[in-house]
JSON list of C-alpha atoms in Angstrom, two decimals:
[
{"chain": "A", "resi": 200, "resn": "UNK", "atom": "CA", "xyz": [16.19, 2.94, -2.59]},
{"chain": "A", "resi": 201, "resn": "UNK", "atom": "CA", "xyz": [13.81, 3.31, -5.69]},
{"chain": "A", "resi": 202, "resn": "UNK", "atom": "CA", "xyz": [13.84, -0.70, -6.21]},
{"chain": "A", "resi": 203, "resn": "UNK", "atom": "CA", "xyz": [13.44, -1.60, -2.47]},
{"chain": "A", "resi": 204, "resn": "UNK", "atom": "CA", "xyz": [10.09, 0.48, -1.91]},
{"chain": "A", "resi": 205, "resn": "UNK", "atom": "CA", "xyz": [8.02, -0.89, -4.75]},
{"chain": "A", "resi": 206, "resn": "UNK", "atom": "CA", "xyz": [9.24, -4.58, -3.27]},
{"chain": "A", "resi": 207, "resn": "UNK", "atom": "CA", "xyz": [8.30, -3.57, 0.25]},
{"chain": "A", "resi": 208, "resn": "UNK", "atom": "CA", "xyz": [4.86, -2.47, -0.91]},
{"chain": "A", "resi": 209, "resn": "UNK", "atom": "CA", "xyz": [4.26, -6.25, -2.66]},
{"chain": "A", "resi": 210, "resn": "UNK", "atom": "CA", "xyz": [5.43, -8.24, 0.06]},
{"chain": "A", "resi": 211, "resn": "UNK", "atom": "CA", "xyz": [3.90, -6.29, 2.93]},
{"chain": "A", "resi": 212, "resn": "UNK", "atom": "CA", "xyz": [0.91, -8.37, 3.27]},
{"chain": "A", "resi": 213, "resn": "UNK", "atom": "CA", "xyz": [2.76, -11.62, 3.45]},
{"chain": "A", "resi": 214, "resn": "UNK", "atom": "CA", "xyz": [5.30, -10.33, 5.78]},
{"chain": "A", "resi": 215, "resn": "UNK", "atom": "CA", "xyz": [2.18, -8.57, 8.37]},
{"chain": "A", "resi": 216, "resn": "UNK", "atom": "CA", "xyz": [0.66, -12.19, 8.22]},
{"chain": "A", "resi": 217, "resn": "UNK", "atom": "CA", "xyz": [3.81, -13.94, 9.28]},
{"chain": "A", "resi": 218, "resn": "UNK", "atom": "CA", "xyz": [4.46, -11.50, 12.00]},
{"chain": "A", "resi": 219, "resn": "UNK", "atom": "CA", "xyz": [1.16, -11.29, 13.10]},
{"chain": "A", "resi": 220, "resn": "UNK", "atom": "CA", "xyz": [0.74, -15.69, 13.16]},
{"chain": "A", "resi": 221, "resn": "UNK", "atom": "CA", "xyz": [4.37, -15.40, 14.97]},
{"chain": "A", "resi": 222, "resn": "UNK", "atom": "CA", "xyz": [3.34, -12.83, 17.60]},
{"chain": "A", "resi": 223, "resn": "UNK", "atom": "CA", "xyz": [1.18, -15.16, 19.40]},
{"chain": "A", "resi": 224, "resn": "UNK", "atom": "CA", "xyz": [0.37, -14.23, 23.05]},
{"chain": "A", "resi": 225, "resn": "UNK", "atom": "CA", "xyz": [-2.48, -16.10, 24.71]},
{"chain": "A", "resi": 226, "resn": "UNK", "atom": "CA", "xyz": [-4.49, -12.71, 26.00]},
{"chain": "A", "resi": 227, "resn": "UNK", "atom": "CA", "xyz": [-3.84, -10.80, 23.23]},
{"chain": "A", "resi": 228, "resn": "UNK", "atom": "CA", "xyz": [-3.23, -12.88, 20.02]},
{"chain": "A", "resi": 229, "resn": "UNK", "atom": "CA", "xyz": [-3.98, -16.50, 20.91]},
{"chain": "A", "resi": 230, "resn": "UNK", "atom": "CA", "xyz": [-2.75, -18.97, 18.48]},
{"chain": "A", "resi": 231, "resn": "UNK", "atom": "CA", "xyz": [-1.49, -15.98, 15.95]},
{"chain": "A", "resi": 232, "resn": "UNK", "atom": "CA", "xyz": [-5.35, -15.54, 15.18]},
{"chain": "A", "resi": 233, "resn": "UNK", "atom": "CA", "xyz": [-4.61, -12.04, 14.49]},
{"chain": "A", "resi": 234, "resn": "UNK", "atom": "CA", "xyz": [-3.44, -13.12, 11.13]},
{"chain": "A", "resi": 235, "resn": "UNK", "atom": "CA", "xyz": [-7.11, -13.79, 10.10]},
{"chain": "A", "resi": 236, "resn": "UNK", "atom": "CA", "xyz": [-7.43, -9.97, 9.46]},
{"chain": "A", "resi": 237, "resn": "UNK", "atom": "CA", "xyz": [-4.98, -9.61, 6.56]},
{"chain": "A", "resi": 238, "resn": "UNK", "atom": "CA", "xyz": [-5.79, -12.97, 4.88]},
{"chain": "A", "resi": 239, "resn": "UNK", "atom": "CA", "xyz": [-9.35, -12.20, 4.96]},
{"chain": "A", "resi": 240, "resn": "UNK", "atom": "CA", "xyz": [-8.78, -8.17, 3.62]},
{"chain": "A", "resi": 241, "resn": "UNK", "atom": "CA", "xyz": [-5.91, -9.83, 1.14]},
{"chain": "A", "resi": 242, "resn": "UNK", "atom": "CA", "xyz": [-7.97, -12.28, 0.00]},
{"chain": "A", "resi": 243, "resn": "UNK", "atom": "CA", "xyz": [-11.30, -10.66, -0.38]},
{"chain": "A", "resi": 244, "resn": "UNK", "atom": "CA", "xyz": [-11.44, -7.04, 0.02]},
{"chain": "A", "resi": 245, "resn": "UNK", "atom": "CA", "xyz": [-7.98, -6.49, -1.91]},
{"chain": "A", "resi": 246, "resn": "UNK", "atom": "CA", "xyz": [-6.62, -9.53, -3.75]},
{"chain": "A", "resi": 247, "resn": "UNK", "atom": "CA", "xyz": [-3.58, -10.36, -4.46]},
{"chain": "A", "resi": 248, "resn": "UNK", "atom": "CA", "xyz": [-2.30, -12.91, -6.62]},
{"chain": "A", "resi": 249, "resn": "UNK", "atom": "CA", "xyz": [-0.91, -16.26, -4.76]},
{"chain": "A", "resi": 250, "resn": "UNK", "atom": "CA", "xyz": [-2.31, -14.44, -1.25]},
{"chain": "A", "resi": 251, "resn": "UNK", "atom": "CA", "xyz": [-5.42, -17.27, -1.28]},
{"chain": "A", "resi": 252, "resn": "UNK", "atom": "CA", "xyz": [-3.05, -20.05, -1.12]},
{"chain": "A", "resi": 253, "resn": "UNK", "atom": "CA", "xyz": [-0.70, -18.52, 1.37]},
{"chain": "A", "resi": 254, "resn": "UNK", "atom": "CA", "xyz": [-3.84, -17.54, 3.31]},
{"chain": "A", "resi": 255, "resn": "UNK", "atom": "CA", "xyz": [-4.95, -20.93, 3.13]},
{"chain": "A", "resi": 256, "resn": "UNK", "atom": "CA", "xyz": [-1.48, -22.38, 4.60]},
{"chain": "A", "resi": 257, "resn": "UNK", "atom": "CA", "xyz": [-1.59, -20.06, 7.56]},
{"chain": "A", "resi": 258, "resn": "UNK", "atom": "CA", "xyz": [-5.43, -20.88, 8.22]},
{"chain": "A", "resi": 259, "resn": "UNK", "atom": "CA", "xyz": [-4.18, -24.48, 8.76]},
{"chain": "A", "resi": 260, "resn": "UNK", "atom": "CA", "xyz": [-1.28, -23.13, 11.02]},
{"chain": "A", "resi": 261, "resn": "UNK", "atom": "CA", "xyz": [-3.84, -21.57, 13.07]},
{"chain": "A", "resi": 262, "resn": "UNK", "atom": "CA", "xyz": [-5.80, -24.89, 13.18]},
{"chain": "A", "resi": 263, "resn": "UNK", "atom": "CA", "xyz": [-2.60, -26.59, 14.16]},
{"chain": "A", "resi": 264, "resn": "UNK", "atom": "CA", "xyz": [-1.82, -24.18, 16.86]},
{"chain": "A", "resi": 265, "resn": "UNK", "atom": "CA", "xyz": [-5.27, -24.27, 18.43]},
{"chain": "A", "resi": 266, "resn": "UNK", "atom": "CA", "xyz": [-5.62, -28.01, 17.95]},
{"chain": "A", "resi": 267, "resn": "UNK", "atom": "CA", "xyz": [-8.75, -27.12, 15.89]},
{"chain": "A", "resi": 268, "resn": "UNK", "atom": "CA", "xyz": [-8.66, -29.66, 12.94]},
{"chain": "A", "resi": 269, "resn": "UNK", "atom": "CA", "xyz": [-9.28, -27.86, 9.65]},
{"chain": "A", "resi": 270, "resn": "UNK", "atom": "CA", "xyz": [-11.71, -25.38, 11.34]},
{"chain": "A", "resi": 271, "resn": "UNK", "atom": "CA", "xyz": [-10.57, -22.04, 10.04]},
{"chain": "A", "resi": 272, "resn": "UNK", "atom": "CA", "xyz": [-9.22, -23.56, 7.13]},
{"chain": "A", "resi": 273, "resn": "UNK", "atom": "CA", "xyz": [-12.78, -24.87, 6.11]},
{"chain": "A", "resi": 274, "resn": "UNK", "atom": "CA", "xyz": [-14.34, -21.90, 7.27]},
{"chain": "A", "resi": 275, "resn": "UNK", "atom": "CA", "xyz": [-12.17, -19.74, 4.96]},
{"chain": "A", "resi": 276, "resn": "UNK", "atom": "CA", "xyz": [-12.96, -22.14, 2.11]},
{"chain": "A", "resi": 277, "resn": "UNK", "atom": "CA", "xyz": [-16.40, -21.43, 2.54]},
{"chain": "A", "resi": 278, "resn": "UNK", "atom": "CA", "xyz": [-16.29, -18.08, 2.37]},
{"chain": "A", "resi": 279, "resn": "UNK", "atom": "CA", "xyz": [-13.82, -18.20, -0.80]},
{"chain": "A", "resi": 280, "resn": "UNK", "atom": "CA", "xyz": [-16.64, -20.33, -2.22]},
{"chain": "A", "resi": 281, "resn": "UNK", "atom": "CA", "xyz": [-18.92, -17.54, -1.63]},
{"chain": "A", "resi": 282, "resn": "UNK", "atom": "CA", "xyz": [-16.81, -15.03, -2.79]},
{"chain": "A", "resi": 283, "resn": "UNK", "atom": "CA", "xyz": [-17.36, -16.36, -6.12]},
{"chain": "A", "resi": 284, "resn": "UNK", "atom": "CA", "xyz": [-20.72, -14.90, -6.09]},
{"chain": "A", "resi": 285, "resn": "UNK", "atom": "CA", "xyz": [-19.04, -11.54, -6.58]},
{"chain": "A", "resi": 286, "resn": "UNK", "atom": "CA", "xyz": [-22.13, -10.14, -8.73]},
{"chain": "A", "resi": 287, "resn": "UNK", "atom": "CA", "xyz": [-24.03, -10.29, -5.68]},
{"chain": "A", "resi": 288, "resn": "UNK", "atom": "CA", "xyz": [-22.03, -9.84, -2.91]},
{"chain": "A", "resi": 289, "resn": "UNK", "atom": "CA", "xyz": [-18.99, -7.02, -3.73]},
{"chain": "A", "resi": 290, "resn": "UNK", "atom": "CA", "xyz": [-16.42, -6.80, -0.63]},
{"chain": "A", "resi": 291, "resn": "UNK", "atom": "CA", "xyz": [-14.36, -4.64, -2.68]},
{"chain": "A", "resi": 292, "resn": "UNK", "atom": "CA", "xyz": [-16.61, -1.58, -2.59]},
{"chain": "A", "resi": 293, "resn": "UNK", "atom": "CA", "xyz": [-17.96, -1.92, 0.60]},
{"chain": "A", "resi": 294, "resn": "UNK", "atom": "CA", "xyz": [-17.84, 0.69, 3.83]},
{"chain": "A", "resi": 295, "resn": "UNK", "atom": "CA", "xyz": [-14.80, 0.45, 6.26]},
{"chain": "A", "resi": 296, "resn": "UNK", "atom": "CA", "xyz": [-12.90, -2.06, 4.25]},
{"chain": "A", "resi": 297, "resn": "UNK", "atom": "CA", "xyz": [-15.68, -4.59, 4.36]},
{"chain": "A", "resi": 298, "resn": "UNK", "atom": "CA", "xyz": [-15.52, -4.72, 8.26]},
{"chain": "A", "resi": 299, "resn": "UNK", "atom": "CA", "xyz": [-19.01, -6.26, 8.77]},
{"chain": "A", "resi": 300, "resn": "UNK", "atom": "CA", "xyz": [-18.06, -8.94, 6.17]},
{"chain": "A", "resi": 301, "resn": "UNK", "atom": "CA", "xyz": [-15.19, -9.73, 8.45]},
{"chain": "A", "resi": 302, "resn": "UNK", "atom": "CA", "xyz": [-17.25, -9.69, 11.39]},
{"chain": "A", "resi": 303, "resn": "UNK", "atom": "CA", "xyz": [-19.64, -12.22, 9.89]},
{"chain": "A", "resi": 304, "resn": "UNK", "atom": "CA", "xyz": [-16.72, -14.49, 8.98]},
{"chain": "A", "resi": 305, "resn": "UNK", "atom": "CA", "xyz": [-14.92, -14.57, 12.21]},
{"chain": "A", "resi": 306, "resn": "UNK", "atom": "CA", "xyz": [-18.56, -14.29, 13.64]},
{"chain": "A", "resi": 307, "resn": "UNK", "atom": "CA", "xyz": [-19.64, -17.82, 12.31]},
{"chain": "A", "resi": 308, "resn": "UNK", "atom": "CA", "xyz": [-16.10, -19.27, 13.29]},
{"chain": "A", "resi": 309, "resn": "UNK", "atom": "CA", "xyz": [-16.20, -17.97, 16.82]},
{"chain": "A", "resi": 310, "resn": "UNK", "atom": "CA", "xyz": [-20.24, -18.79, 17.20]},
{"chain": "A", "resi": 311, "resn": "UNK", "atom": "CA", "xyz": [-19.35, -22.53, 16.48]},
{"chain": "A", "resi": 312, "resn": "UNK", "atom": "CA", "xyz": [-16.24, -22.63, 18.75]},
{"chain": "A", "resi": 313, "resn": "UNK", "atom": "CA", "xyz": [-18.74, -21.42, 21.58]},
{"chain": "A", "resi": 314, "resn": "UNK", "atom": "CA", "xyz": [-21.21, -24.11, 21.07]},
{"chain": "A", "resi": 315, "resn": "UNK", "atom": "CA", "xyz": [-18.36, -26.72, 20.54]},
{"chain": "A", "resi": 316, "resn": "UNK", "atom": "CA", "xyz": [-17.28, -26.61, 24.33]},
{"chain": "A", "resi": 317, "resn": "UNK", "atom": "CA", "xyz": [-20.07, -24.22, 25.89]},
{"chain": "A", "resi": 318, "resn": "UNK", "atom": "CA", "xyz": [-18.57, -23.14, 29.47]},
{"chain": "A", "resi": 319, "resn": "UNK", "atom": "CA", "xyz": [-18.68, -19.59, 30.77]},
{"chain": "A", "resi": 320, "resn": "UNK", "atom": "CA", "xyz": [-14.91, -19.04, 30.40]},
{"chain": "A", "resi": 321, "resn": "UNK", "atom": "CA", "xyz": [-15.23, -20.07, 26.71]},
{"chain": "A", "resi": 322, "resn": "UNK", "atom": "CA", "xyz": [-17.96, -17.88, 26.19]},
{"chain": "A", "resi": 323, "resn": "UNK", "atom": "CA", "xyz": [-16.09, -15.10, 27.60]},
{"chain": "A", "resi": 324, "resn": "UNK", "atom": "CA", "xyz": [-13.02, -15.82, 26.01]},
{"chain": "A", "resi": 325, "resn": "UNK", "atom": "CA", "xyz": [-14.33, -16.03, 22.27]},
{"chain": "A", "resi": 326, "resn": "UNK", "atom": "CA", "xyz": [-16.56, -12.76, 23.06]},
{"chain": "A", "resi": 327, "resn": "UNK", "atom": "CA", "xyz": [-13.45, -11.16, 23.77]},
{"chain": "A", "resi": 328, "resn": "UNK", "atom": "CA", "xyz": [-11.50, -12.40, 20.80]},
{"chain": "A", "resi": 329, "resn": "UNK", "atom": "CA", "xyz": [-14.55, -11.28, 18.69]},
{"chain": "A", "resi": 330, "resn": "UNK", "atom": "CA", "xyz": [-14.68, -7.92, 19.95]},
{"chain": "A", "resi": 331, "resn": "UNK", "atom": "CA", "xyz": [-10.78, -7.98, 19.54]},
{"chain": "A", "resi": 332, "resn": "UNK", "atom": "CA", "xyz": [-10.30, -8.70, 16.24]},
{"chain": "A", "resi": 333, "resn": "UNK", "atom": "CA", "xyz": [-13.19, -6.49, 15.10]},
{"chain": "A", "resi": 334, "resn": "UNK", "atom": "CA", "xyz": [-11.64, -3.69, 16.70]},
{"chain": "A", "resi": 335, "resn": "UNK", "atom": "CA", "xyz": [-8.11, -4.50, 15.03]},
{"chain": "A", "resi": 336, "resn": "UNK", "atom": "CA", "xyz": [-9.49, -4.89, 11.50]},
{"chain": "A", "resi": 337, "resn": "UNK", "atom": "CA", "xyz": [-9.63, -0.92, 10.72]},
{"chain": "A", "resi": 338, "resn": "UNK", "atom": "CA", "xyz": [-6.24, -0.09, 12.03]},
{"chain": "A", "resi": 339, "resn": "UNK", "atom": "CA", "xyz": [-4.40, -3.25, 10.31]},
{"chain": "A", "resi": 340, "resn": "UNK", "atom": "CA", "xyz": [-6.48, -2.27, 7.01]},
{"chain": "A", "resi": 341, "resn": "UNK", "atom": "CA", "xyz": [-5.63, 1.14, 7.07]},
{"chain": "A", "resi": 342, "resn": "UNK", "atom": "CA", "xyz": [-2.22, 0.49, 7.32]},
{"chain": "A", "resi": 343, "resn": "UNK", "atom": "CA", "xyz": [-2.46, -0.83, 3.38]},
{"chain": "A", "resi": 344, "resn": "UNK", "atom": "CA", "xyz": [-3.84, 2.42, 2.45]},
{"chain": "A", "resi": 345, "resn": "UNK", "atom": "CA", "xyz": [-1.08, 4.27, 4.42]},
{"chain": "A", "resi": 346, "resn": "UNK", "atom": "CA", "xyz": [1.69, 2.08, 2.87]},
{"chain": "A", "resi": 347, "resn": "UNK", "atom": "CA", "xyz": [0.39, 2.29, -0.70]},
{"chain": "A", "resi": 348, "resn": "UNK", "atom": "CA", "xyz": [0.38, 5.95, -0.88]}
]
């Protein structure tokens, strides 16, 4: 039992990402986009070894399901490059587990998607998606603190 708990703590970010991607429902989790939350959190805020490659693969899988060729993957790579300037932008020591940086991350992508095919339906769907991802960011990221205790 004592060997299973540390293993579960190490594998939990990968399982959470896989589960959120797999549980895709049109209105609540279109194309598994909720897995962007653990991808962002465990790549930029609480970095885990090899998770950036895992996040890149899942960003590609989100693009595949959304039929957007390399959209979220390129935004992820852009933010990964920006994260190299860690002297100026320190996401690991920000309030609310870097909620505002996550909102910037998904906000840029969703803003581009709004203008890509502008219609009122597209605008409302993407605004809902932005609000939903922003609301669910805090509970999903606080589970990390709860599990690691």
